[in-house]
Short mmCIF file of C-alpha atoms and ligand atoms in Angstrom, two decimals:
data_model
loop_
_atom_site.label_atom_id
_atom_site.label_comp_id
_atom_site.label_asym_id
_atom_site.label_seq_id
_atom_site.Cartn_x
_atom_site.Cartn_y
_atom_site.Cartn_z
CA MET A 1 13.94 9.60 29.42
CA THR A 2 14.42 13.11 28.15
CA ASN A 3 10.77 13.99 28.63
CA LYS A 4 11.13 16.19 31.71
CA LYS A 5 7.73 17.11 33.09
CA LYS A 6 6.86 20.81 33.13
CA ASP A 7 5.73 22.80 36.13
CA ILE A 8 2.06 23.26 35.33
CA ARG A 9 1.78 26.42 37.41
CA ALA A 10 4.29 28.16 35.18
CA LEU A 11 1.51 28.27 32.57
CA THR A 12 -0.89 31.17 32.27
CA LYS A 13 -4.60 30.46 32.10
CA GLU A 14 -4.48 31.06 28.35
CA GLN A 15 -1.66 28.58 27.89
CA LEU A 16 -3.53 26.01 29.91
CA ARG A 17 -6.67 26.52 27.82
CA ASP A 18 -4.58 26.12 24.65
CA PHE A 19 -3.04 22.94 26.01
CA PHE A 20 -6.46 21.34 26.38
CA VAL A 21 -7.61 22.43 22.94
CA GLU A 22 -4.41 21.04 21.40
CA ASN A 23 -5.10 17.77 23.16
CA GLY A 24 -8.62 17.46 21.83
CA ASP A 25 -10.46 18.74 24.90
CA LYS A 26 -12.45 21.92 25.61
CA ALA A 27 -10.73 25.19 26.49
CA PHE A 28 -13.05 25.35 29.48
CA ARG A 29 -11.16 22.42 31.03
CA GLY A 30 -8.23 24.81 31.32
CA ASN A 31 -10.29 27.14 33.50
CA GLN A 32 -11.31 24.27 35.74
CA VAL A 33 -7.77 23.07 36.22
CA TYR A 34 -6.51 26.63 36.71
CA GLU A 35 -9.00 27.11 39.49
CA TRP A 36 -7.81 23.92 41.17
CA LEU A 37 -4.21 25.06 40.91
CA TRP A 38 -4.74 28.53 42.30
CA SER A 39 -7.90 29.29 44.27
CA LYS A 40 -8.28 25.70 45.50
CA SER A 41 -4.56 25.24 46.03
CA ALA A 42 -4.51 21.60 44.86
CA HIS A 43 -1.34 19.74 45.77
CA SER A 44 -1.88 16.89 43.30
CA PHE A 45 -3.88 16.08 40.17
CA GLU A 46 -5.72 13.48 42.25
CA ASP A 47 -7.34 16.33 44.20
CA MET A 48 -9.12 17.60 41.07
CA THR A 49 -12.32 15.69 41.68
CA ASN A 50 -14.46 17.27 38.97
CA VAL A 51 -11.91 16.39 36.30
CA SER A 52 -12.14 12.92 34.69
CA LYS A 53 -9.68 10.24 35.64
CA ALA A 54 -8.34 10.07 32.10
CA THR A 55 -7.64 13.81 32.07
CA ARG A 56 -5.95 13.66 35.44
CA GLN A 57 -3.75 10.86 34.16
CA MET A 58 -2.89 12.84 31.07
CA LEU A 59 -1.93 15.81 33.24
CA GLU A 60 0.15 13.55 35.43
CA GLU A 61 2.09 12.35 32.40
CA ASN A 62 2.89 15.86 31.24
CA PHE A 63 3.22 18.01 34.32
CA VAL A 64 4.19 18.29 37.95
CA ILE A 65 2.75 20.58 40.63
CA ASN A 66 5.71 22.00 42.50
CA HIS A 67 3.70 22.86 45.56
CA ILE A 68 5.50 23.83 48.74
CA ARG A 69 5.16 21.52 51.73
CA VAL A 70 4.85 22.78 55.28
CA ASP A 71 7.59 20.70 56.83
CA GLN A 72 7.25 21.92 60.37
CA MET A 73 4.78 24.23 62.09
CA GLN A 74 5.46 25.82 65.45
CA ARG A 75 3.03 27.83 67.58
CA SER A 76 4.22 30.50 69.96
CA LYS A 77 2.56 31.13 73.29
CA ASP A 78 1.44 34.50 71.92
CA GLY A 79 -0.43 32.79 69.06
CA THR A 80 2.16 33.45 66.35
CA VAL A 81 2.63 30.49 64.01
CA LYS A 82 5.84 29.78 62.11
CA ASN A 83 6.01 27.46 59.13
CA ALA A 84 9.22 25.93 57.90
CA VAL A 85 8.38 25.31 54.30
CA GLU A 86 10.11 22.81 52.07
CA LEU A 87 10.46 23.72 48.40
CA HIS A 88 10.48 21.20 45.56
CA ASP A 89 14.30 21.11 45.53
CA GLY A 90 14.55 20.47 49.25
CA LEU A 91 15.50 24.00 50.30
CA ILE A 92 13.67 25.53 53.26
CA VAL A 93 12.22 28.98 53.91
CA GLU A 94 10.14 30.28 56.76
CA SER A 95 6.88 32.20 56.93
CA VAL A 96 4.93 33.51 59.87
CA LEU A 97 1.29 34.13 60.83
CA ILE A 98 0.86 37.02 63.23
CA PRO A 99 -2.59 37.35 64.81
CA THR A 100 -3.79 40.46 66.65
CA ASP A 101 -7.28 41.38 67.85
CA THR A 102 -8.13 43.03 64.58
CA ARG A 103 -5.95 41.40 61.93
CA THR A 104 -4.08 38.33 60.87
CA THR A 105 -0.92 39.09 59.00
CA ALA A 106 1.19 36.73 56.93
CA CYS A 107 4.91 37.48 56.83
CA VAL A 108 6.41 35.74 53.80
CA SER A 109 9.88 35.06 52.41
CA SER A 110 10.98 36.09 48.95
CA GLN A 111 14.41 34.44 48.74
CA VAL A 112 16.16 31.43 50.23
CA GLY A 113 18.65 33.23 52.47
CA CYS A 114 19.58 36.81 51.62
CA SER A 115 22.27 38.50 49.57
CA LEU A 116 22.37 41.58 51.80
CA ASP A 117 24.57 41.87 54.83
CA CYS A 118 22.67 43.65 57.63
CA ASN A 119 24.82 42.92 60.65
CA PHE A 120 21.87 42.61 63.02
CA CYS A 121 19.82 40.12 61.00
CA ALA A 122 20.00 36.33 61.34
CA THR A 123 18.86 35.75 57.76
CA ALA A 124 21.93 37.62 56.47
CA ARG A 125 24.08 34.83 57.84
CA LEU A 126 22.53 32.37 55.42
CA LYS A 127 23.90 33.32 52.06
CA ARG A 128 21.38 33.74 49.30
CA MET A 129 20.78 30.40 47.67
CA ARG A 130 18.10 31.31 45.19
CA ASN A 131 15.08 33.46 44.49
CA LEU A 132 11.66 32.04 45.18
CA ASN A 133 9.37 31.81 42.21
CA ALA A 134 5.96 33.44 42.25
CA ASP A 135 4.02 30.34 43.16
CA GLU A 136 6.36 29.49 46.03
CA ILE A 137 5.57 32.91 47.47
CA PHE A 138 1.86 32.52 46.75
CA ASP A 139 1.82 29.07 48.38
CA GLN A 140 3.24 30.47 51.62
CA VAL A 141 0.39 32.97 51.73
CA SER A 142 -2.17 30.36 50.90
CA ALA A 143 -0.83 27.97 53.60
CA ILE A 144 -1.03 30.74 56.17
CA ASN A 145 -4.51 31.67 55.05
CA GLN A 146 -5.60 28.10 55.71
CA GLU A 147 -3.97 28.13 59.15
CA SER A 148 -5.66 31.43 59.91
CA LEU A 149 -9.04 29.91 59.10
CA LEU A 150 -8.23 26.84 61.12
CA TYR A 151 -6.88 28.49 64.25
CA TYR A 152 -8.53 31.90 64.24
CA ASN A 153 -11.64 31.30 62.21
CA ARG A 154 -10.92 34.21 59.93
CA LYS A 155 -9.17 34.86 56.68
CA LEU A 156 -5.84 36.50 56.37
CA SER A 157 -6.22 40.28 56.41
CA ASN A 158 -2.71 41.53 55.61
CA ILE A 159 0.52 40.39 54.00
CA VAL A 160 4.00 41.70 54.59
CA TYR A 161 7.02 40.76 52.49
CA MET A 162 9.25 40.87 55.52
CA GLY A 163 10.40 37.28 55.82
CA MET A 164 13.68 35.98 54.48
CA GLY A 165 15.32 37.81 51.62
CA GLU A 166 15.20 41.16 49.87
CA PRO A 167 11.97 41.32 47.84
CA LEU A 168 13.24 44.01 45.48
CA MET A 169 16.14 41.76 44.47
CA ASN A 170 13.50 39.30 43.25
CA TYR A 171 11.21 41.92 41.83
CA ASN A 172 9.53 40.10 38.94
CA ASN A 173 8.50 37.10 40.98
CA VAL A 174 7.32 39.29 43.85
CA ILE A 175 5.11 41.24 41.45
CA LYS A 176 3.77 38.06 39.90
CA SER A 177 2.97 36.66 43.33
CA ILE A 178 1.09 39.83 44.25
CA ASP A 179 -0.83 39.68 40.97
CA LYS A 180 -1.88 36.18 41.91
CA ILE A 181 -2.75 37.06 45.51
CA THR A 182 -4.91 39.97 44.41
CA SER A 183 -6.59 38.26 41.44
CA PRO A 184 -10.05 36.77 41.96
CA GLU A 185 -8.65 33.38 40.92
CA GLY A 186 -6.04 33.60 43.62
CA LEU A 187 -7.06 35.03 46.98
CA GLY A 188 -8.80 38.18 45.80
CA MET A 189 -7.05 40.32 48.40
CA SER A 190 -6.73 44.08 48.10
CA PRO A 191 -3.22 45.35 47.28
CA LYS A 192 -3.77 47.99 49.97
CA ARG A 193 -3.36 45.20 52.49
CA ILE A 194 0.02 44.15 51.14
CA THR A 195 3.33 45.74 52.13
CA VAL A 196 6.68 45.10 50.51
CA SER A 197 9.67 45.91 52.67
CA THR A 198 13.08 46.79 51.28
CA SER A 199 16.40 47.64 52.79
CA GLY A 200 16.48 50.45 50.26
CA VAL A 201 17.31 49.20 46.77
CA THR A 202 16.84 52.60 45.16
CA LYS A 203 16.59 51.72 41.49
CA MET A 204 13.89 49.19 42.23
CA ILE A 205 11.92 51.71 44.30
CA ARG A 206 11.89 53.85 41.17
CA LYS A 207 10.83 50.88 39.08
CA MET A 208 7.92 50.21 41.46
CA ALA A 209 6.86 53.82 41.10
CA ASP A 210 7.07 53.59 37.30
CA ASP A 211 5.03 50.40 37.38
CA GLU A 212 2.41 52.23 39.46
CA VAL A 213 2.09 49.37 41.88
CA LYS A 214 -0.89 49.54 44.23
CA PHE A 215 0.63 47.94 47.31
CA ASN A 216 2.49 49.66 50.17
CA LEU A 217 6.16 50.30 50.58
CA ALA A 218 8.20 49.98 53.76
CA VAL A 219 11.89 50.84 54.02
CA SER A 220 14.23 49.45 56.65
CA LEU A 221 15.98 52.67 57.52
CA HIS A 222 17.51 52.10 60.97
CA SER A 223 19.60 55.23 60.70
CA ALA A 224 19.36 58.48 58.77
CA ILE A 225 23.07 59.11 59.27
CA GLU A 226 25.12 57.78 56.37
CA GLU A 227 28.14 56.50 58.32
CA THR A 228 26.01 54.68 60.85
CA ARG A 229 23.79 53.12 58.21
CA ASN A 230 26.82 52.02 56.19
CA ARG A 231 28.33 50.43 59.25
CA ILE A 232 25.31 48.37 60.29
CA MET A 233 24.08 47.63 56.75
CA PRO A 234 27.33 47.58 54.73
CA PHE A 235 25.67 47.09 51.32
CA THR A 236 24.05 50.53 51.69
CA LYS A 237 27.37 52.06 50.63
CA LYS A 238 26.03 51.31 47.16
CA PHE A 239 22.74 53.02 47.96
CA PRO A 240 23.55 56.32 49.71
CA LEU A 241 20.86 58.12 51.68
CA THR A 242 20.65 60.96 49.17
CA GLU A 243 19.78 58.43 46.47
CA LEU A 244 17.29 56.78 48.76
CA ARG A 245 15.72 60.13 49.47
CA GLU A 246 15.41 60.91 45.76
CA ALA A 247 13.95 57.51 44.98
CA LEU A 248 11.38 57.96 47.75
CA GLU A 249 10.47 61.42 46.53
CA TYR A 250 9.98 59.91 43.09
CA TRP A 251 7.83 57.14 44.61
CA TYR A 252 5.65 59.65 46.40
CA ALA A 253 5.31 61.93 43.39
CA LYS A 254 4.08 58.99 41.31
CA THR A 255 1.96 57.07 43.80
CA LYS A 256 0.93 59.63 46.41
CA ARG A 257 1.33 56.93 49.01
CA LYS A 258 3.04 57.24 52.36
CA VAL A 259 6.08 55.16 53.16
CA THR A 260 6.70 53.32 56.41
CA TYR A 261 10.19 53.48 57.86
CA GLU A 262 11.23 50.52 59.95
CA TYR A 263 13.66 51.43 62.62
CA VAL A 264 15.33 49.59 65.49
CA VAL A 265 17.00 51.64 68.23
CA TRP A 266 20.22 50.09 69.55
CA LYS A 267 22.31 51.01 72.52
CA GLY A 268 25.34 53.09 71.53
CA ILE A 269 24.53 52.85 67.82
CA ASN A 270 21.60 55.13 67.08
CA ASP A 271 20.24 56.18 70.48
CA LYS A 272 21.50 59.76 70.64
CA ARG A 273 19.91 63.12 70.02
CA GLU A 274 21.68 63.54 66.71
CA ASP A 275 20.28 60.20 65.52
CA ILE A 276 16.75 61.30 66.36
CA GLU A 277 17.25 64.66 64.71
CA ALA A 278 18.57 63.04 61.54
CA LEU A 279 15.50 60.79 61.44
CA VAL A 280 13.14 63.73 61.94
CA LYS A 281 14.83 65.51 59.07
CA PHE A 282 14.58 62.45 56.84
CA CYS A 283 10.89 62.09 57.71
CA LYS A 284 10.19 65.56 56.40
CA TYR A 285 11.04 64.66 52.80
CA ILE A 286 7.81 62.80 52.04
CA PRO A 287 4.69 61.79 54.02
CA CYS A 288 5.60 58.79 56.13
CA LYS A 289 5.22 56.99 59.40
CA VAL A 290 7.80 55.31 61.59
CA ASN A 291 7.58 51.81 63.06
CA LEU A 292 9.97 51.42 65.94
CA ILE A 293 10.72 47.68 66.02
CA GLU A 294 11.87 45.98 69.17
CA TYR A 295 15.27 44.37 68.67
CA ASN A 296 15.39 40.59 68.62
CA PRO A 297 18.85 39.51 69.71
CA ILE A 298 20.63 37.07 67.42
CA ASP A 299 23.47 35.77 69.62
CA ASP A 300 25.71 38.70 68.98
CA GLY A 301 27.05 41.11 71.56
CA GLU A 302 27.36 44.02 69.15
CA PHE A 303 23.69 44.92 69.09
CA GLN A 304 21.55 45.53 72.14
CA GLN A 305 18.11 47.02 72.51
CA ALA A 306 18.38 50.69 73.55
CA SER A 307 17.10 51.88 76.90
CA GLN A 308 13.45 52.73 77.48
CA LYS A 309 14.52 56.34 77.88
CA ALA A 310 16.02 56.41 74.39
CA LEU A 311 12.81 54.96 72.95
CA THR A 312 10.68 57.47 74.82
CA ASP A 313 12.87 60.27 73.47
CA TYR A 314 12.43 58.98 69.93
CA ILE A 315 8.66 58.80 70.34
CA SER A 316 8.23 62.21 71.91
CA ILE A 317 10.50 64.04 69.48
CA LEU A 318 8.92 62.39 66.45
CA GLU A 319 5.46 63.20 67.76
CA MET A 320 6.44 66.77 68.52
CA ASN A 321 7.27 66.99 64.83
CA ASP A 322 3.88 65.56 63.83
CA ILE A 323 5.37 62.29 62.64
CA VAL A 324 3.22 59.21 63.25
CA VAL A 325 5.13 56.61 65.22
CA ASN A 326 4.13 53.09 66.26
CA VAL A 327 6.03 50.76 68.52
CA ARG A 328 6.11 47.21 67.21
CA ARG A 329 6.60 44.70 69.99
CA SER A 330 8.16 41.38 69.03
CA ARG A 331 5.89 38.48 68.30
CA GLY A 332 6.78 34.81 68.34
CA LYS A 333 10.18 35.32 69.95
CA ASP A 334 10.01 31.96 71.76
CA ILE A 335 9.92 30.12 68.42
CA ASP A 336 12.44 32.39 66.63
CA ALA A 337 9.68 33.84 64.47
CA ALA A 338 10.26 37.54 65.18
CA CYS A 339 11.79 40.10 62.76
CA GLY A 340 15.34 39.23 61.87
CA GLN A 341 15.20 35.79 63.51
CA LEU A 342 14.28 33.70 60.50
CA ALA A 343 17.27 31.50 59.93
CA ASN A 344 16.05 27.93 59.48
CA LYS A 345 17.26 27.08 62.96
CA SER A 346 15.21 23.97 63.24
N1 SAH B 401 15.12 42.76 53.22
C1 SAH B 401 13.87 43.39 53.53
C2 SAH B 401 12.87 42.42 54.09
C3 SAH B 401 13.23 41.84 55.45
S1 SAH B 401 12.16 42.60 56.54
C4 SAH B 401 14.12 44.57 54.46
O1 SAH B 401 15.21 44.68 54.98
O2 SAH B 401 13.24 45.40 54.63
C5 SAH B 401 12.72 42.30 58.07
C6 SAH B 401 12.68 43.52 58.94
O3 SAH B 401 13.19 43.15 60.20
C7 SAH B 401 13.55 44.62 58.41
O4 SAH B 401 13.04 45.88 58.74
C8 SAH B 401 14.82 44.37 59.18
O5 SAH B 401 15.64 45.48 59.22
C9 SAH B 401 14.29 43.99 60.52
N2 SAH B 401 15.23 43.22 61.32
C10 SAH B 401 16.26 42.47 60.87
N3 SAH B 401 16.90 41.89 61.91
C11 SAH B 401 16.25 42.28 63.03
C12 SAH B 401 16.40 41.97 64.42
N4 SAH B 401 17.35 41.17 64.84
N5 SAH B 401 15.51 42.52 65.28
C13 SAH B 401 14.52 43.31 64.84
N6 SAH B 401 14.33 43.62 63.55
C14 SAH B 401 15.17 43.12 62.66
#
C-alpha cells in the first residue's frame, strides 16, 4: 500500500476543518477533534468519545497520532521526576519535573542528543540524531503537567528548554511548540513563564529579537574569557564573545527583557579573580542576572566543582557590583536528572 497515513497533528485547525468539510461533515467537527488532539492530549482516536464511531474510523483510516509515550518514569528522593520518553520512531529523550515550594517547572528536550560539544555535558556525548518536532516538545510538557497534577496537585507553573539539545538549532519547532503551549487550545500558559536556554547561537538570538518573542532568554555562559570558553565549549570558536555581546545588546534593545546567564564554577578552570572580573564586566553590557549552577559530575576527571570559597567570592563580588545572583542547587541527582546529566542512561 502506498497510502501512508498522515500525522494528524501536523495539520492546523483550519486544515482540519477543511478536511471535514471535504469529507461531507461540518467544519465544527474539526474544532472538536483539534481540542481532543491538543488540550485533551488524546493518544488515540478511540479516546474521542464525543465523536461518532464512524468518524473515528474514518480518521483512523487516514491519520495517525504520533504521540510520545512515557517509557519510564523515575522519582528522586527530592521529588524531582524524570521521564524517559519514547518517540514514534523509537528514539528516546528525557524530560524532568522539578517541584519547589512555590513552583513546578518542566525541563524539556528539544533535540535527540545534541550537536554541540560542551565538554562538561553528558548530552554532548550522544551525537545529535534529529530535531524534535513541535508536538513532541508539547507532549513532554503536557505529560509533565499531568504528573504535576497527580503528584503535587497543581498545574505546571514554569517551563525551561534546558533538557537535551540546543533549542536555537531547532528554532522553528521550538517556536511552534511555545505557540501551542501558550495558546488557549494548548495549555494557555503565559510566555513569561517560559525560558529558552542557549549556549549562545548568536544569529538565532538576533532572530528571536526580530521575531519579538515574549518568552525569556537564558545563555549558558560559563566563562566571559574567550580562551576559556573556547576550551570548555569548543563550538563557541564560531560564536566569539564579542558577537554574543552584540547579539545580546540587540536582544535587549528590541525586547527590553533581562537575560539570565547560567554559569558553573569549576576548580582550576574559572575560579580565579580574573574570571570573576571578566564576568562582572560582561554583566554590565545589558540588564541581567546570574544563576550559579552546581556542577553535576559526569564521570570525567577534568571538571570538578570549585571550592565553597570560590563560590562565595563570585557571589560577593557580583553583589558588590549590584548584579543579581542565585545559586541553583542540583535537583534529582540520584536519578541522573540534574543539569547536564540527561543522557538516556537507562
Ligand atoms: N543547549 C542549551 C540547553 C541545555 S541547558 C544550553 O546550553 O543552554 C542545560 C544547562 O545545563 C546549560 O546551562 C548547561 O551549560 C548546563 N550544564 C551542562 N552540563 C552540566 C553539568 N554537568 N553540570 C551542571 N550544569 C551543566
